[in-house]
Short mmCIF file of C-alpha atoms in Angstrom, two decimals:
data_model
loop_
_atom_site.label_atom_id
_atom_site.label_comp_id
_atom_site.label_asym_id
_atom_site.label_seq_id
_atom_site.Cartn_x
_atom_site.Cartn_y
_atom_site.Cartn_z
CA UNK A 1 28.33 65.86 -20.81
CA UNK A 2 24.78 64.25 -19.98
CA UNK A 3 22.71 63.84 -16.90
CA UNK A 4 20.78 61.06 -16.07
CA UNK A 5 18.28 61.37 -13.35
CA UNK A 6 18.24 57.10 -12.03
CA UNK A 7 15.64 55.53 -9.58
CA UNK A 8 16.39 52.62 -7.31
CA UNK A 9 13.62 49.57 -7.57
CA UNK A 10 12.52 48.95 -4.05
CA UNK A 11 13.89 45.33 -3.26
CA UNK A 12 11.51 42.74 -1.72
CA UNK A 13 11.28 39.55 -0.13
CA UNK A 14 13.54 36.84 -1.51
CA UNK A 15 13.06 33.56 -2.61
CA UNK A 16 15.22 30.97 -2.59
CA UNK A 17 14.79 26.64 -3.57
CA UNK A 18 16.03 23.65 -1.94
CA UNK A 19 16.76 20.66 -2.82
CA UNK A 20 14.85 18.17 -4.86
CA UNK A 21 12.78 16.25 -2.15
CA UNK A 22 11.91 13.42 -4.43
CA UNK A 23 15.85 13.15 -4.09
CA UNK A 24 16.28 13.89 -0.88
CA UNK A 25 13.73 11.17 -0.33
CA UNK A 26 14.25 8.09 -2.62
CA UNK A 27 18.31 8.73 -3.86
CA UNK A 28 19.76 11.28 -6.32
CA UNK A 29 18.32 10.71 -9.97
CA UNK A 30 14.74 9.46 -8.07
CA UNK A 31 13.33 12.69 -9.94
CA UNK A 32 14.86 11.84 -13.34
CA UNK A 33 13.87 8.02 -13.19
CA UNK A 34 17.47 6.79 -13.09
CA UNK A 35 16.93 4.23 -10.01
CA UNK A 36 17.83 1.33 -10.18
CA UNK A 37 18.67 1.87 -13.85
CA UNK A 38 18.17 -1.12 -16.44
CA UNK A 39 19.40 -2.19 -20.00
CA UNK A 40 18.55 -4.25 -22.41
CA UNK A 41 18.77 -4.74 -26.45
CA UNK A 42 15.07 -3.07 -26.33
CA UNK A 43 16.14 0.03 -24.75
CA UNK A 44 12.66 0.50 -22.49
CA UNK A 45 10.45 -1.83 -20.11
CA UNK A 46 7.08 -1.65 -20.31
CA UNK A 47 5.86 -1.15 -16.80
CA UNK A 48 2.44 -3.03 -15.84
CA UNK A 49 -0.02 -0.72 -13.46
CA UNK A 50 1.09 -1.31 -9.63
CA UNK A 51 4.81 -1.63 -10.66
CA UNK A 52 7.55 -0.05 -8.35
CA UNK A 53 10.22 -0.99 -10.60
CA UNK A 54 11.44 2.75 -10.54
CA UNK A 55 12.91 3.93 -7.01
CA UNK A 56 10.13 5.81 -5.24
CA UNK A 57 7.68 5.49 -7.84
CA UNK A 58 4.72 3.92 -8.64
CA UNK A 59 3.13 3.04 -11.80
CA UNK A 60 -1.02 3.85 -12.12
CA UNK A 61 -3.39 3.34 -13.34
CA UNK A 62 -2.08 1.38 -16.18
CA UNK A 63 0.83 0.56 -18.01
CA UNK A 64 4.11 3.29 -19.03
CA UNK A 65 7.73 3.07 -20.93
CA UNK A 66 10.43 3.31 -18.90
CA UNK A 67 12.98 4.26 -21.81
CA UNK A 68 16.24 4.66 -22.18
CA UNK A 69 18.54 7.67 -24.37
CA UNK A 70 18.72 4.72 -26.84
CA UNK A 71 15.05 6.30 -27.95
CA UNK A 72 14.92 9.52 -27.75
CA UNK A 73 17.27 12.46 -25.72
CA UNK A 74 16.53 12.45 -22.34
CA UNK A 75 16.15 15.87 -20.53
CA UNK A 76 18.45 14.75 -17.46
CA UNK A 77 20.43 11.60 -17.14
CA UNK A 78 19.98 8.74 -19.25
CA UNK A 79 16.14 7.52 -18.61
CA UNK A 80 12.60 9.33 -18.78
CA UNK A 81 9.12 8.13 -19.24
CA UNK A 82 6.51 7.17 -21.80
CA UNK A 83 3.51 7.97 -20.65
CA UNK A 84 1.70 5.44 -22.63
CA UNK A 85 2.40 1.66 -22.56
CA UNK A 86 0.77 -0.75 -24.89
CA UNK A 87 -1.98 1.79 -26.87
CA UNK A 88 -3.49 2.39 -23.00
CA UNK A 89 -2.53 6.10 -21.44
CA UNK A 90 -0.42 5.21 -18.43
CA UNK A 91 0.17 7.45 -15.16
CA UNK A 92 2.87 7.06 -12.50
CA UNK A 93 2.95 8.55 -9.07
CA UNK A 94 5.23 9.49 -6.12
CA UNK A 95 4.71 10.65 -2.28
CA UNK A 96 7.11 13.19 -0.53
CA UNK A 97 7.11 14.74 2.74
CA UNK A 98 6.16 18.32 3.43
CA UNK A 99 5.70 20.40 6.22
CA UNK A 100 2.20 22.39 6.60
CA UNK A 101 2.05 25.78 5.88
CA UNK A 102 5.33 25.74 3.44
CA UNK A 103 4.86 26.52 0.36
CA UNK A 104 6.58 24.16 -2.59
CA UNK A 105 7.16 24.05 -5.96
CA UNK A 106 6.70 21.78 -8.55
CA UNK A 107 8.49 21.16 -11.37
CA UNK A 108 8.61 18.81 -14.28
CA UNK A 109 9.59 18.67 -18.16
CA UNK A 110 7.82 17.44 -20.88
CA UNK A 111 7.97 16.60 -24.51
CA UNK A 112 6.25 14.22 -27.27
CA UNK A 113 6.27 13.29 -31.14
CA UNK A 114 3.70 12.08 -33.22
CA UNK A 115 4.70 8.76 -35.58
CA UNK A 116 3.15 6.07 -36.54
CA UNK A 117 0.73 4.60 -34.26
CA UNK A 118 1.09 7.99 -32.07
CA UNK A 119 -1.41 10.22 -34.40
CA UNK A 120 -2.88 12.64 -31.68
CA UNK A 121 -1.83 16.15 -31.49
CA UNK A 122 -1.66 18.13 -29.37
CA UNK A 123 -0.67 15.33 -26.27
CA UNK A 124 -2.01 16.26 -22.99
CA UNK A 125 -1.10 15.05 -19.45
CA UNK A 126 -3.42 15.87 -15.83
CA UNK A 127 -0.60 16.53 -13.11
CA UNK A 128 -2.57 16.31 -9.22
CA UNK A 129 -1.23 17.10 -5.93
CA UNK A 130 -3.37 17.51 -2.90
CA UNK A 131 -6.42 19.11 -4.26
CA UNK A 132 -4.73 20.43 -7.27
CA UNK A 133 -5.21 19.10 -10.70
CA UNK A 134 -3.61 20.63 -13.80
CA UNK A 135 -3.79 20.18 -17.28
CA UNK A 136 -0.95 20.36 -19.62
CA UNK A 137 -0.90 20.21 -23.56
CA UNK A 138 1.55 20.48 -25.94
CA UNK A 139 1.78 20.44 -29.77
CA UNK A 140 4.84 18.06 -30.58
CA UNK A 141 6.74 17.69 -33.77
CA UNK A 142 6.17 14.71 -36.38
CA UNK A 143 9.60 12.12 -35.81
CA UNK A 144 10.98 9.53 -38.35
CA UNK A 145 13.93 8.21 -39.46
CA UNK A 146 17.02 6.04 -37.08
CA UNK A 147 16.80 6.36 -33.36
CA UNK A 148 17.71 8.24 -31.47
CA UNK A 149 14.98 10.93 -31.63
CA UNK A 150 15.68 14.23 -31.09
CA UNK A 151 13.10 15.78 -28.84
CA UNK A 152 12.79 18.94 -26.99
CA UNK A 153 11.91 19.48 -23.67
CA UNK A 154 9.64 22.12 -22.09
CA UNK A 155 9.83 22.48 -18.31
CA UNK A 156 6.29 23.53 -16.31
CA UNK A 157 5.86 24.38 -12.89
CA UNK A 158 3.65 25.09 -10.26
CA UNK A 159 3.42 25.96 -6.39
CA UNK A 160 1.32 24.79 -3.27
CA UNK A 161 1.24 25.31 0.61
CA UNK A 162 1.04 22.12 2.34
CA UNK A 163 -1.51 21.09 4.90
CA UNK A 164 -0.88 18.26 5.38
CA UNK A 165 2.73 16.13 6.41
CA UNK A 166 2.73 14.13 3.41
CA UNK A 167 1.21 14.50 -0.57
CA UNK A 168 0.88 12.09 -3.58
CA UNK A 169 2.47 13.46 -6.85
CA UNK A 170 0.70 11.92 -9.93
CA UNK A 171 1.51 12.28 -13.89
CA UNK A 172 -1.67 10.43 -15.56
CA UNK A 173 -2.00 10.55 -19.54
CA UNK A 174 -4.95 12.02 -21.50
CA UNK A 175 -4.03 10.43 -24.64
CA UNK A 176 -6.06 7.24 -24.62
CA UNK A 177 -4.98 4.60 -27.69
CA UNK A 178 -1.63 6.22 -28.62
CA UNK A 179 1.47 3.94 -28.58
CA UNK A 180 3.04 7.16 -27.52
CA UNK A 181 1.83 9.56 -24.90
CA UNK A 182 3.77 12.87 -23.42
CA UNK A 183 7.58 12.05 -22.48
CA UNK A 184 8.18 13.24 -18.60
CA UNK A 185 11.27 13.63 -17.23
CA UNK A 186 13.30 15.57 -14.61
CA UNK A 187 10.50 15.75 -11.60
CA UNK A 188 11.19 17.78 -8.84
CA UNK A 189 9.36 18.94 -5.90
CA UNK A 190 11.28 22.05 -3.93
CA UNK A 191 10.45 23.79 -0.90
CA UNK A 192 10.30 27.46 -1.13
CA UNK A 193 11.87 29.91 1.70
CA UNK A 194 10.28 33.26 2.03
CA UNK A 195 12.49 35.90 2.44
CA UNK A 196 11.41 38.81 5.90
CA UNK A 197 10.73 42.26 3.71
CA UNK A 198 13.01 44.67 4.83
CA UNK A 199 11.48 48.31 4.84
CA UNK A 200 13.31 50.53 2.05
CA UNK A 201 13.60 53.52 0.16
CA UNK A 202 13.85 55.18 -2.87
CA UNK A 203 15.74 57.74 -3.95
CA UNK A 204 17.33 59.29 -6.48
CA UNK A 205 20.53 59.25 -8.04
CA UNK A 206 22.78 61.20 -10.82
CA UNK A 207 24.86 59.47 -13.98
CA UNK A 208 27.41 61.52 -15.12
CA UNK A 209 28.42 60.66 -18.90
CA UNK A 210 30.78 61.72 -21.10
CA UNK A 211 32.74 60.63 -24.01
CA UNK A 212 35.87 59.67 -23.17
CA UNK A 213 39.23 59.95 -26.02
CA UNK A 214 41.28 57.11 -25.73
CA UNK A 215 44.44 57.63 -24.06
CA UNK A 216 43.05 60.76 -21.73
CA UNK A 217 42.49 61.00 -18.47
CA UNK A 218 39.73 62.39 -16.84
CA UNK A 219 38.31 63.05 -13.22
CA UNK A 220 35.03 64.19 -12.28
CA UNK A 221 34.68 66.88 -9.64
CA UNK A 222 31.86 68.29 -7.62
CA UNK A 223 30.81 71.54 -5.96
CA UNK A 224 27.46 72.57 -4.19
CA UNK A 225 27.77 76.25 -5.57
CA UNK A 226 28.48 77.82 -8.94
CA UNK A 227 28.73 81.50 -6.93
CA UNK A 228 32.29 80.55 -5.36
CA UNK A 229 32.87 77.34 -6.15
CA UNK A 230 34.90 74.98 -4.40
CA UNK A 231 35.38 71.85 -6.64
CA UNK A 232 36.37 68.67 -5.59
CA UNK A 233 37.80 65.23 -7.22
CA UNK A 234 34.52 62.46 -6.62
CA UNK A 235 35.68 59.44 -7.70
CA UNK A 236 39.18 58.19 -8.99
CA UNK A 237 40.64 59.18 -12.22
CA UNK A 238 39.31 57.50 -15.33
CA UNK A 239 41.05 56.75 -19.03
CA UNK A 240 39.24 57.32 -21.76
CA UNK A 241 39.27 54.04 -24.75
CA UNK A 242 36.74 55.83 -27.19
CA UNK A 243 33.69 55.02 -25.25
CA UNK A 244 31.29 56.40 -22.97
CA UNK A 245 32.05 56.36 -19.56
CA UNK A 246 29.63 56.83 -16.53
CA UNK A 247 29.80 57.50 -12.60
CA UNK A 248 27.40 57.97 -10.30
CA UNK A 249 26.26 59.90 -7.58
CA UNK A 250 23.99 59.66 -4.44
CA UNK A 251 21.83 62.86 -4.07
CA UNK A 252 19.89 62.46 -0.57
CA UNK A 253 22.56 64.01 1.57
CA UNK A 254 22.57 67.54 -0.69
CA UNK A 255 19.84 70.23 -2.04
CA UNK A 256 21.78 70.67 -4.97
CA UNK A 257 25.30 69.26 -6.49
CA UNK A 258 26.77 70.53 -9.43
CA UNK A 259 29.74 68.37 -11.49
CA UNK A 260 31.86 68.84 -14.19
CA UNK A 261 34.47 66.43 -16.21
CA UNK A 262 38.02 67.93 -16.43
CA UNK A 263 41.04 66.29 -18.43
CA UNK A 264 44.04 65.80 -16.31
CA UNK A 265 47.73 65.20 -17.16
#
């Protein structure tokens, strides 16, 4: 029989997300670029700078794809972006609500190729919110043969604290005469609920293991002294399968336990 000596992580404030507020916002799928939705024998619209084509979005400073799974796998739904439209790198931007002094994340997935006319690699993209500005690059796979492409998706985040009642979410390209820029897709922006710490602590604990024959029965029993001991069942009766089998034991209400594992009929 083995002892285990356990200790008890100390459990902090929670976290939990909400929903998607480019969603909650602009219409389910706003985040994936799946409103209003198109098609065509092309299978993607080129999207001229100032275009609002795409529910709740806005297309800057120049030209994007909107494209659809006819291309390439999406990462959710049946749309996501080019980043680059016509050999020019492309941006596209969107502006949610937020309430100052929350703190939100965002989230977003990306992925890219290189073929011909799309030579640079790695493909970067600058991602701003309020005062924030970060960089993203990513080393992406050569592509050829019969659409569809399969492409896979890498998913980024980062979080804020709003100060304001409003912020501008904007995806620009860094990849300047490509026919092909980073793909973007699944864009979310959550707000993030603190959980109140709850004082706690830790203590420890005792594992009793033993080996356990298939087909026996066994209960553990306890007694808090070996001079005239007084042992007691702790726990139900257990049958053994040929494995190890475990209980435990909370120690902060005795000095000193002592157990043993006895076969029963």
């Amino acid at each position: 029989m083995k002892y285990k000596i356990i200790l008890a992580a100390m459990s902090i404030a929670a976290t939990t997300n909400a929903q998607n507020i480019i969603d909650a916002t602009y219409g389910t799928g706003a985040g994936s670029f799946e409103l209003p939705g198109f098609t065509n024998a092309d299978g993607y619209i080129t999207l001229p700078a100032g275009s609002t084509a795409i529910t709740g979005w806005t297309v800057d400073p120049t030209a994007l794809d909107w494209v659809l799974s006819d291309y390439w796998n999406p990462s959710d739904g049946r749309f996501s972006l080019d980043l680059n439209g016509l050999f020019v790198a492309g941006g596209i931007h969107t502006t949610i609500p937020t309430i100052p002094g929350k703190s939100y994340v965002v989230s977003f997935d990306l992925a890219g190729f290189v073929a011909g006319g799309s030579p640079t690699n790695p493909k970067s993209v600058a991602v701003s919110i309020g005062t924030i500005t970060n960089t993203y690059s990513l080393t992406v796979p050569t592509v050829s043969g019969q659409k569809p492409f399969a492409v896979t998706w890498s998913q980024y985040s980062f979080e804020f604290i709003a100060s304001a009642t409003s912020y501008t979410l904007s995806f620009r390209s860094l990849v300047p005469t490509d026919a092909s820029g980073l793909l973007l897709d699944n864009v979310s922006i959550r707000s993030v609920t603190q959980g109140t710490p709850v004082p706690a602590s830790i203590y420890r604990a005792v594992e009793i293991v033993w080996t356990a024959t298939s087909g026996k029965t066994y209960q553990v029993q306890s007694t808090l002294s070996l001079d005239t001991p007084i042992w007691a069942d702790f726990g139900e009766p257990i049958v053994g399968d040929g494995t190890e089998k475990s209980i435990f034991d909370k120690t902060r209400d005795a000095s000193k336990r002592f157990y043993r594992v006895i076969e029963v009929p």
